[in-house]
Coordinates of C-alpha atoms and ligand atoms in Angstrom, one line a residue:
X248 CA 15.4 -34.0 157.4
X249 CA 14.5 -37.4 159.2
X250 CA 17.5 -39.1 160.7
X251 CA 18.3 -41.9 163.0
X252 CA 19.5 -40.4 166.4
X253 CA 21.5 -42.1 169.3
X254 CA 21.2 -39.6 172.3
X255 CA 22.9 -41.8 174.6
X256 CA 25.6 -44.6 174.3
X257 CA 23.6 -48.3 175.1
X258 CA 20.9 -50.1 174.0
X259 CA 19.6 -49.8 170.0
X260 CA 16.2 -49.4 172.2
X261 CA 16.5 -45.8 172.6
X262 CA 16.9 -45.2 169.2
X263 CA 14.7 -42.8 167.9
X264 CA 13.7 -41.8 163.9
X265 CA 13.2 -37.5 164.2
X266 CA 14.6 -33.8 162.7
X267 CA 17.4 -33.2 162.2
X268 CA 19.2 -30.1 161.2
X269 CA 20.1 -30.6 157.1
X270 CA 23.4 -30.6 156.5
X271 CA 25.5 -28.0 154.5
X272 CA 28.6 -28.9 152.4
X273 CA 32.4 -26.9 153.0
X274 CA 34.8 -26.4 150.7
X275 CA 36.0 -30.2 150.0
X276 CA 32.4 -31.9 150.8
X277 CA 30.0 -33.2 148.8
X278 CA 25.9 -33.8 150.3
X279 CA 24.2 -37.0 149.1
X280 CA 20.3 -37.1 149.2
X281 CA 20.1 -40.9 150.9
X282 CA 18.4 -43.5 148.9
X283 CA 19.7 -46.3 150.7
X284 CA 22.6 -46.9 153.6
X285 CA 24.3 -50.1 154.6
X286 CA 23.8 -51.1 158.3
X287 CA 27.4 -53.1 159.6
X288 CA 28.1 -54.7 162.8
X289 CA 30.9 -51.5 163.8
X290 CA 27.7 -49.2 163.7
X291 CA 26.2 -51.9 167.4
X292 CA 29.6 -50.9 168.4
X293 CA 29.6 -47.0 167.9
X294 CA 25.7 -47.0 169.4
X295 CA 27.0 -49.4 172.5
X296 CA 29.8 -46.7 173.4
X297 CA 31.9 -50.2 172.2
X298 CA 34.2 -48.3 169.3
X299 CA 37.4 -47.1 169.8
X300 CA 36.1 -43.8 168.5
X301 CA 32.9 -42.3 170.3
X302 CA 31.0 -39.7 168.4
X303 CA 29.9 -37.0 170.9
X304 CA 26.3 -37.2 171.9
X305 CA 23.9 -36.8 170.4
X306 CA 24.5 -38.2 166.9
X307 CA 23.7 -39.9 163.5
X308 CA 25.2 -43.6 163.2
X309 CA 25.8 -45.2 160.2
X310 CA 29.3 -45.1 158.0
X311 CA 28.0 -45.9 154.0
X312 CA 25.1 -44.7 151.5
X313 CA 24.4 -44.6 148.3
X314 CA 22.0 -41.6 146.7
X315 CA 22.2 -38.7 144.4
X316 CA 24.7 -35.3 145.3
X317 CA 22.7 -32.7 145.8
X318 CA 25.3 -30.1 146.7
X319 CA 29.2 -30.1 146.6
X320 CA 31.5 -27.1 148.1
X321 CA 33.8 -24.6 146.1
X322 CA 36.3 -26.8 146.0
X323 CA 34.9 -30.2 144.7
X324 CA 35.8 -31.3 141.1
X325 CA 35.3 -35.4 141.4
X326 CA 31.6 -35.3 141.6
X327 CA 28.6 -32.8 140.6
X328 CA 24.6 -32.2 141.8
X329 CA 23.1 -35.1 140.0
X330 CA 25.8 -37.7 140.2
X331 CA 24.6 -40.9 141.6
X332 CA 27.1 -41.5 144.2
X333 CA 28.8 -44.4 147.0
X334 CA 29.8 -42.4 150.2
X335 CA 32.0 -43.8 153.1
X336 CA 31.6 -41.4 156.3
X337 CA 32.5 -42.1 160.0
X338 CA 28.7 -41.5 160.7
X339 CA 26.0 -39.4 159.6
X340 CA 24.6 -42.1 156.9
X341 CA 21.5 -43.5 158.5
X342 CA 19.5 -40.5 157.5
X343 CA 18.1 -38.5 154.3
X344 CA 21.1 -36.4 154.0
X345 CA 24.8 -36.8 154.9
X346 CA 27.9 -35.1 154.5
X347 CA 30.7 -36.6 153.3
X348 CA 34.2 -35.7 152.0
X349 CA 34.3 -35.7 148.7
X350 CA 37.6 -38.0 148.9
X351 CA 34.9 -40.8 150.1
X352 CA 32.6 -40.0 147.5
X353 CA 32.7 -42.6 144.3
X354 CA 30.3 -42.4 141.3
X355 CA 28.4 -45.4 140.9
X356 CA 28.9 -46.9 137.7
X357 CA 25.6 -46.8 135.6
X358 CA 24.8 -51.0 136.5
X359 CA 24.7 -50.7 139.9
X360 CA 21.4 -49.8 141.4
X361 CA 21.4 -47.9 144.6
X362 CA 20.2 -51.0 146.7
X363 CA 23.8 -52.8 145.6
X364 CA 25.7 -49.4 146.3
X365 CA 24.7 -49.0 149.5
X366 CA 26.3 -52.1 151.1
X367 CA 28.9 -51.9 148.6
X368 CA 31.6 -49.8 150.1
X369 CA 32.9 -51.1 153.8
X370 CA 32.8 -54.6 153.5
X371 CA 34.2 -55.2 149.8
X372 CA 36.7 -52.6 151.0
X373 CA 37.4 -54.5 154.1
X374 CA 37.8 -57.7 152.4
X375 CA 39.7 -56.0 149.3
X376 CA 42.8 -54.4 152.3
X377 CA 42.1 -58.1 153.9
X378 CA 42.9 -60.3 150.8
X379 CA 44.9 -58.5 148.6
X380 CA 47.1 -56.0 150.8
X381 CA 47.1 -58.0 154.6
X382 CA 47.0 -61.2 153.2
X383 CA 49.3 -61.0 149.8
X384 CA 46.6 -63.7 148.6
X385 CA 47.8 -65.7 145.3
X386 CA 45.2 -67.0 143.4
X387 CA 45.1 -71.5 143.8
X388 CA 45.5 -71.0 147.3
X389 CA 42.8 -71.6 150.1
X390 CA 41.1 -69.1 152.2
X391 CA 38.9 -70.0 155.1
X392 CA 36.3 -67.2 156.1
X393 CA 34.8 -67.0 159.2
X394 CA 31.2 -65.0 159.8
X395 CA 31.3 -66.2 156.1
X396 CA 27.4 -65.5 156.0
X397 CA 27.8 -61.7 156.9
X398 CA 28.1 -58.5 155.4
X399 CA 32.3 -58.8 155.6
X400 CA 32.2 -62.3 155.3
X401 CA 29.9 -62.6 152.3
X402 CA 32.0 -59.9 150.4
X403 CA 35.1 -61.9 151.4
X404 CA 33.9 -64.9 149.4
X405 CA 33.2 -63.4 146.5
X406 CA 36.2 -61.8 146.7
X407 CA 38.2 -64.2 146.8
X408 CA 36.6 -66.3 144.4
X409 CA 36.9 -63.6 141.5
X410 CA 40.7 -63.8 142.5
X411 CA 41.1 -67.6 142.2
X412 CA 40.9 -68.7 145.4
X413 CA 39.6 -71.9 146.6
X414 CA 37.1 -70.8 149.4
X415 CA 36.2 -72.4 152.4
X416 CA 32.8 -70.5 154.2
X417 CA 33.2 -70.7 158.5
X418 CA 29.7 -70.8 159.7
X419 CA 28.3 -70.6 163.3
X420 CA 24.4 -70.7 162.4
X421 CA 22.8 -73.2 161.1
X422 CA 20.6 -72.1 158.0
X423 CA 23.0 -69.7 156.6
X424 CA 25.1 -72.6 154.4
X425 CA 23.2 -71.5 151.1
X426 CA 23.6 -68.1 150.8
X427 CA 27.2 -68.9 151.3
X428 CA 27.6 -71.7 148.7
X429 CA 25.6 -69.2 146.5
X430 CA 28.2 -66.7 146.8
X431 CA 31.1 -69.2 145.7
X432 CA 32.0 -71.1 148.3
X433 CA 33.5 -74.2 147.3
X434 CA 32.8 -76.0 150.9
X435 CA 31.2 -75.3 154.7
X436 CA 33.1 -75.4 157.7
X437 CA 31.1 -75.5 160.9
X438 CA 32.1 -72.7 164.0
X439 CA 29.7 -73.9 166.7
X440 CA 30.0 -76.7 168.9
X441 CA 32.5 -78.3 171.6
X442 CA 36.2 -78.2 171.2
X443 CA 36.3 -75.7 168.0
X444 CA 39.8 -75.7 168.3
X445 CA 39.9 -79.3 167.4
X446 CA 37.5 -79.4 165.4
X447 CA 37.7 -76.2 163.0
X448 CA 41.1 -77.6 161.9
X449 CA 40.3 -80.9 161.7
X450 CA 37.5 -79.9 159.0
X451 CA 39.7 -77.7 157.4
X452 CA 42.5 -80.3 157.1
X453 CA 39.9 -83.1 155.5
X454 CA 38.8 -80.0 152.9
X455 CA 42.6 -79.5 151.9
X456 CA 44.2 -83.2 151.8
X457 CA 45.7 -82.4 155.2
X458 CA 47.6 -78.7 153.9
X459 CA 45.0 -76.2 155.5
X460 CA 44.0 -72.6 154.5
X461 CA 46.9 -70.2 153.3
X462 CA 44.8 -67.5 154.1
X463 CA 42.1 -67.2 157.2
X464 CA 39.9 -63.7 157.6
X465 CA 38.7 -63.7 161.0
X466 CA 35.7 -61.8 162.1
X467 CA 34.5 -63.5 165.2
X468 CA 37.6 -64.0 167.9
X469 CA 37.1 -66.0 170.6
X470 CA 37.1 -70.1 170.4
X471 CA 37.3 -69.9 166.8
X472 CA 40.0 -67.8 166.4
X473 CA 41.6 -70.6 168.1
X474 CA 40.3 -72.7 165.5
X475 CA 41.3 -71.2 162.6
X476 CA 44.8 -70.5 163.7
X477 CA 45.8 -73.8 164.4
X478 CA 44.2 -74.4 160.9
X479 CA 46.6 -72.6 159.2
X480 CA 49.2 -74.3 156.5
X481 CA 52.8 -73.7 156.3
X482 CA 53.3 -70.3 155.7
X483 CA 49.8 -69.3 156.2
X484 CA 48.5 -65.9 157.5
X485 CA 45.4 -64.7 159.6
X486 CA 44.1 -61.6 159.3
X487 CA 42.4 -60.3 162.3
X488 CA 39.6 -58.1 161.3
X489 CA 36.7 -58.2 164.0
X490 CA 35.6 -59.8 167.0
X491 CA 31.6 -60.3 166.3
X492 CA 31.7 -62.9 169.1
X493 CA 32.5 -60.8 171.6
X494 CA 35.9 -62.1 173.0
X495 CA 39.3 -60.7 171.9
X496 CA 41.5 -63.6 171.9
X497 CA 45.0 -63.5 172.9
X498 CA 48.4 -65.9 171.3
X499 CA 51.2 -67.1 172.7
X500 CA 54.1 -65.8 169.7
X501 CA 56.1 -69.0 169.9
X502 CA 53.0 -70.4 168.5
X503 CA 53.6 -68.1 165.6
X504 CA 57.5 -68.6 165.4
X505 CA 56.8 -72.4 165.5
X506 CA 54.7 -72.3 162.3
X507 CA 56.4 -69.8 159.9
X508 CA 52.3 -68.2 160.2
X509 CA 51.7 -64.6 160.2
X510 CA 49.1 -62.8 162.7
X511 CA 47.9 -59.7 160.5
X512 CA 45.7 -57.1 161.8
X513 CA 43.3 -55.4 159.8
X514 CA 41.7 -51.7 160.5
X515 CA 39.6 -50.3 157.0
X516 CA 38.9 -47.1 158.4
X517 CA 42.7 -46.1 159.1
X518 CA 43.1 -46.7 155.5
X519 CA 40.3 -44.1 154.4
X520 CA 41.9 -41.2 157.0
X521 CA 45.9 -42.3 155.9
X522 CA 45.9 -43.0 152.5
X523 CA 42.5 -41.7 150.8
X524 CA 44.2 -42.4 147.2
X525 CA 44.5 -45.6 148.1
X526 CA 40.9 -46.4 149.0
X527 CA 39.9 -44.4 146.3
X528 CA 41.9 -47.4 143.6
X529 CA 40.7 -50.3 145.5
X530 CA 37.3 -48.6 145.0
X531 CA 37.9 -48.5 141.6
X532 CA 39.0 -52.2 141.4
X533 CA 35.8 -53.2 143.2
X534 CA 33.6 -51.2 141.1
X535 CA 35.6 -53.0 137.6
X536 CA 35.3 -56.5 138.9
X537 CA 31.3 -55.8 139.9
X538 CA 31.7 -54.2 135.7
X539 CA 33.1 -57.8 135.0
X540 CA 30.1 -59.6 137.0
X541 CA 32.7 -61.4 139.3
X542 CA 31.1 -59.4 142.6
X543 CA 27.3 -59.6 142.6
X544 CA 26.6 -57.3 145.6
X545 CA 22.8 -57.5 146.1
X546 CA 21.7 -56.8 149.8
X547 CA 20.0 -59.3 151.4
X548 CA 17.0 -57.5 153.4
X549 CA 15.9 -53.8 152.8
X550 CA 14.7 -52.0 156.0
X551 CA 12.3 -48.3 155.9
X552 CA 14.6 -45.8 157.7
X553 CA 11.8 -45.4 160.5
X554 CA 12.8 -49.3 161.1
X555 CA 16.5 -48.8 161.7
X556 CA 15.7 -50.6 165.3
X557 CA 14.8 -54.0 163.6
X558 CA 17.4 -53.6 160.9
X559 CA 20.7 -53.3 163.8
X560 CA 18.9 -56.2 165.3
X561 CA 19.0 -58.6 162.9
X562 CA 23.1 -58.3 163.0
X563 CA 23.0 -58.4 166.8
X564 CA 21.0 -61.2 166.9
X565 CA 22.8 -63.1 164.5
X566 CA 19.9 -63.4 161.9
X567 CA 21.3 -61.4 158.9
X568 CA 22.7 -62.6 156.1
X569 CA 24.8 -60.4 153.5
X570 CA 24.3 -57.1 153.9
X571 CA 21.5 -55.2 155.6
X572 CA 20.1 -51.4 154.0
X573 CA 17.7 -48.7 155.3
X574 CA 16.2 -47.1 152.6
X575 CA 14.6 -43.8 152.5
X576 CA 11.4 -42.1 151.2
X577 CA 13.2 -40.8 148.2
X578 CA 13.8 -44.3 147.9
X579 CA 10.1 -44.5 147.1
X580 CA 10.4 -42.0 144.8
X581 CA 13.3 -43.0 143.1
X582 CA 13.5 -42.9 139.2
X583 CA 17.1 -43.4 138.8
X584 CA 18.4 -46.0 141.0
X585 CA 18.2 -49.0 138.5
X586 CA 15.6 -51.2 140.1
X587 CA 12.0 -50.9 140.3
X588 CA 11.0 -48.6 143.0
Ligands
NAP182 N1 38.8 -54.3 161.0 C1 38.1 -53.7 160.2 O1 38.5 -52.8 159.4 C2 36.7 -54.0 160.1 C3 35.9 -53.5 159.0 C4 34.5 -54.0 159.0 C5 34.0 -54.8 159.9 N2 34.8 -55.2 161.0 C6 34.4 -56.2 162.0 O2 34.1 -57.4 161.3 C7 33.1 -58.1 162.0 C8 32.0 -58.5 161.1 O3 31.3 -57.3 160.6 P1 30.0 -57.4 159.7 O4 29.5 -56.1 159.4 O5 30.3 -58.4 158.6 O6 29.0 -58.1 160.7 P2 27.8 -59.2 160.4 O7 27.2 -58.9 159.1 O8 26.9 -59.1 161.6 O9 28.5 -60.6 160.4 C9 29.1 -61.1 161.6 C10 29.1 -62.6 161.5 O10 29.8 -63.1 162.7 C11 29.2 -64.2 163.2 N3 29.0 -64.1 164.7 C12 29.5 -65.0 165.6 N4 29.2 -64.6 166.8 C13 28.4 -63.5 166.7 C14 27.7 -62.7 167.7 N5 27.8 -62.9 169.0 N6 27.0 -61.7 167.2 C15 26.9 -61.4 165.9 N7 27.5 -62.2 164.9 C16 28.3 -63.2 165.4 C17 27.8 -64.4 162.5 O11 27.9 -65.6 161.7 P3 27.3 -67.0 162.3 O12 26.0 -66.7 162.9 O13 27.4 -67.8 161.1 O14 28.3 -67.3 163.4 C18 27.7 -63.2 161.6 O15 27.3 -63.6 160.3 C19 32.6 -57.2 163.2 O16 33.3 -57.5 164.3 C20 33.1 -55.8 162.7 O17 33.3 -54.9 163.7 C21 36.1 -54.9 161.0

């Protein structure tokens, strides 16, 4: 099969698209014939040698995709050869096959098209543990997103929205305002510039009549981390869930003693490898409120495989907005995936 191959930690540049070996299913895995997989910020990380786990060289990236089991092991009863199928995987997915266990293998429901599966899994997950279990969200009350106009951000504001929040999109690029207004966004709240941690609660206060946001998910660290904890209300909470930015900030805690806030820290993946039932119901959840129409999940720009380069690029460079997929030349093929191939 063709697969995306890292042979050394660094730049996406030595990248290369060639064979490699097919792989075959044990006892509690399933194999998924790739249609389409979801490219995320963590995989920059895992290529750059950057993630706190480093996959020994040389290896597959890529942690979601959506295609059609074509074999499961002796012990696998939640999913059969045919199924059309959502698999999470510490990497392996940017390729035409991957293995997966079959604990992080969902069946799509019959609406959603393999495009929409494929970016459908990490960050509505991420955002679901974020919102619901980190945060203890309530539905009137205000969340400000930051990185509101990427994959995690994106899935957080529609998130949110289908659980009555009012939603306030943290932006650092210009350009990207629509897409996050289309997603549900009630207002804009602008990251860049001087002095963020003036101004990021300043906004925030004039969007709120001077309470500020219950709830902040915060992707990007640095200077607007800053921002967006000294934008929180009484009582609020931050949940810490990336640093896209590039800085890891730091807090003094009397500055969280002082206002009754809570500093919450958010790792998805540690909920897959502790708790796999529970992944598997907030799956579930996802997949009833996408049966519901509340979470429209289409990905904003489709890469071929062979262009997996250009693809990573667009989230390192800040240019993507939603979710990016790779999509295969079964995609070409495909019959069954819900859209037009
Ligand atoms: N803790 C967890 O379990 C978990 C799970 C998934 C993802 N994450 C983390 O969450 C973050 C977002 O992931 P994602 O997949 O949503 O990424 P993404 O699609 O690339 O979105 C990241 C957003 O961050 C903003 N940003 C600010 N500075 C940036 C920079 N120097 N480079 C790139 N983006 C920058 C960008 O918005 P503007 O251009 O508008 O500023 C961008 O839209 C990453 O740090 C990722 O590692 C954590």
């Amino acid at each position: 099969m063709k697969a995306v191959v890292v042979p050394a930690f660094g730049d996406l540049e030595a990248l290369r698209v060639r064979d490699w070996p097919d792989p075959t299913p044990g006892d509690d895995e399933v194999v998924v014939d790739v249609m389409a997989a979801g490219v995320n910020f963590s995989d920059l990380l895992v290529i750059g040698g950057h993630y706190q786990v480093r996959p020994s060289l040389p290896f597959v990236p890529g942690e979601e995709a959506a295609g059609i089991v074509s074999s499961v092991g002796k012990n696998v009863d939640s999913c059969r050869s045919g199924d059309r199928a959502l698999v999470l995987v510490d990497s392996g997915a940017h390729a035409e096959r991957v293995l997966a266990p079959q604990s992080s293998c969902f069946v799509l429901p019959a609406a959603m098209g393999f495009l929409e599966a494929a970016g459908f899994g990490l960050a509505f997950q991420t955002a679901h543990y974020a919102l619901v279990d980190r945060a203890n969200l309530q539905p009137g009350e205000v969340v400000l997103v930051t990185g509101a106009a990427g994959g995690v951000g994106l899935a957080c504001v529609r998130l949110a929205k289908a659980l009555g929040a009012q939603v306030l999109a943290g932006l650092g690029s210009a350009g990207k305002e629509r897409a996050a207004l289309a997603a549900g966004a009630d207002a804009t709240i602008r990251l860049s510039g001087e002095r963020l941690r003036d101004s990021i609660p300043d906004e925030v206060r004039a969007r709120t009549g001077g309470k500020g946001a219950d709830v902040v998910v915060e992707v990007v660290g640095g200077d607007v981390f800053d921002g967006a904890f000294r934008s929180l209300a009484w009582r609020g909470r931050i949940v810490v869930v990336g640093f896209a930015g590039g800085q890891i900030p730091s807090i003094a805690a009397n500055r969280i003693l002082l206002r009754n806030v809570a500093v919450i820290g958010l790792n998805s993946s540690d909920y897959r490898q502790r708790h796999p039932q529970w992944m598997q119901r907030v799956q579930r959840e996802l997949f009833a409120l996408y049966g519901k129409g509340l979470l429209p999940a289409e990905p904003a720009e489709c890469f071929p495989l062979e262009d997996a380069i250009r693809a990573l690029a667009q989230l390192r460079d800040r240019r993507a907005i939603g979710k990016i997929v790779l999509t295969t030349d079964r995609w070409g093929q495909n019959t069954l995936g819900g859209e037009p191939a």
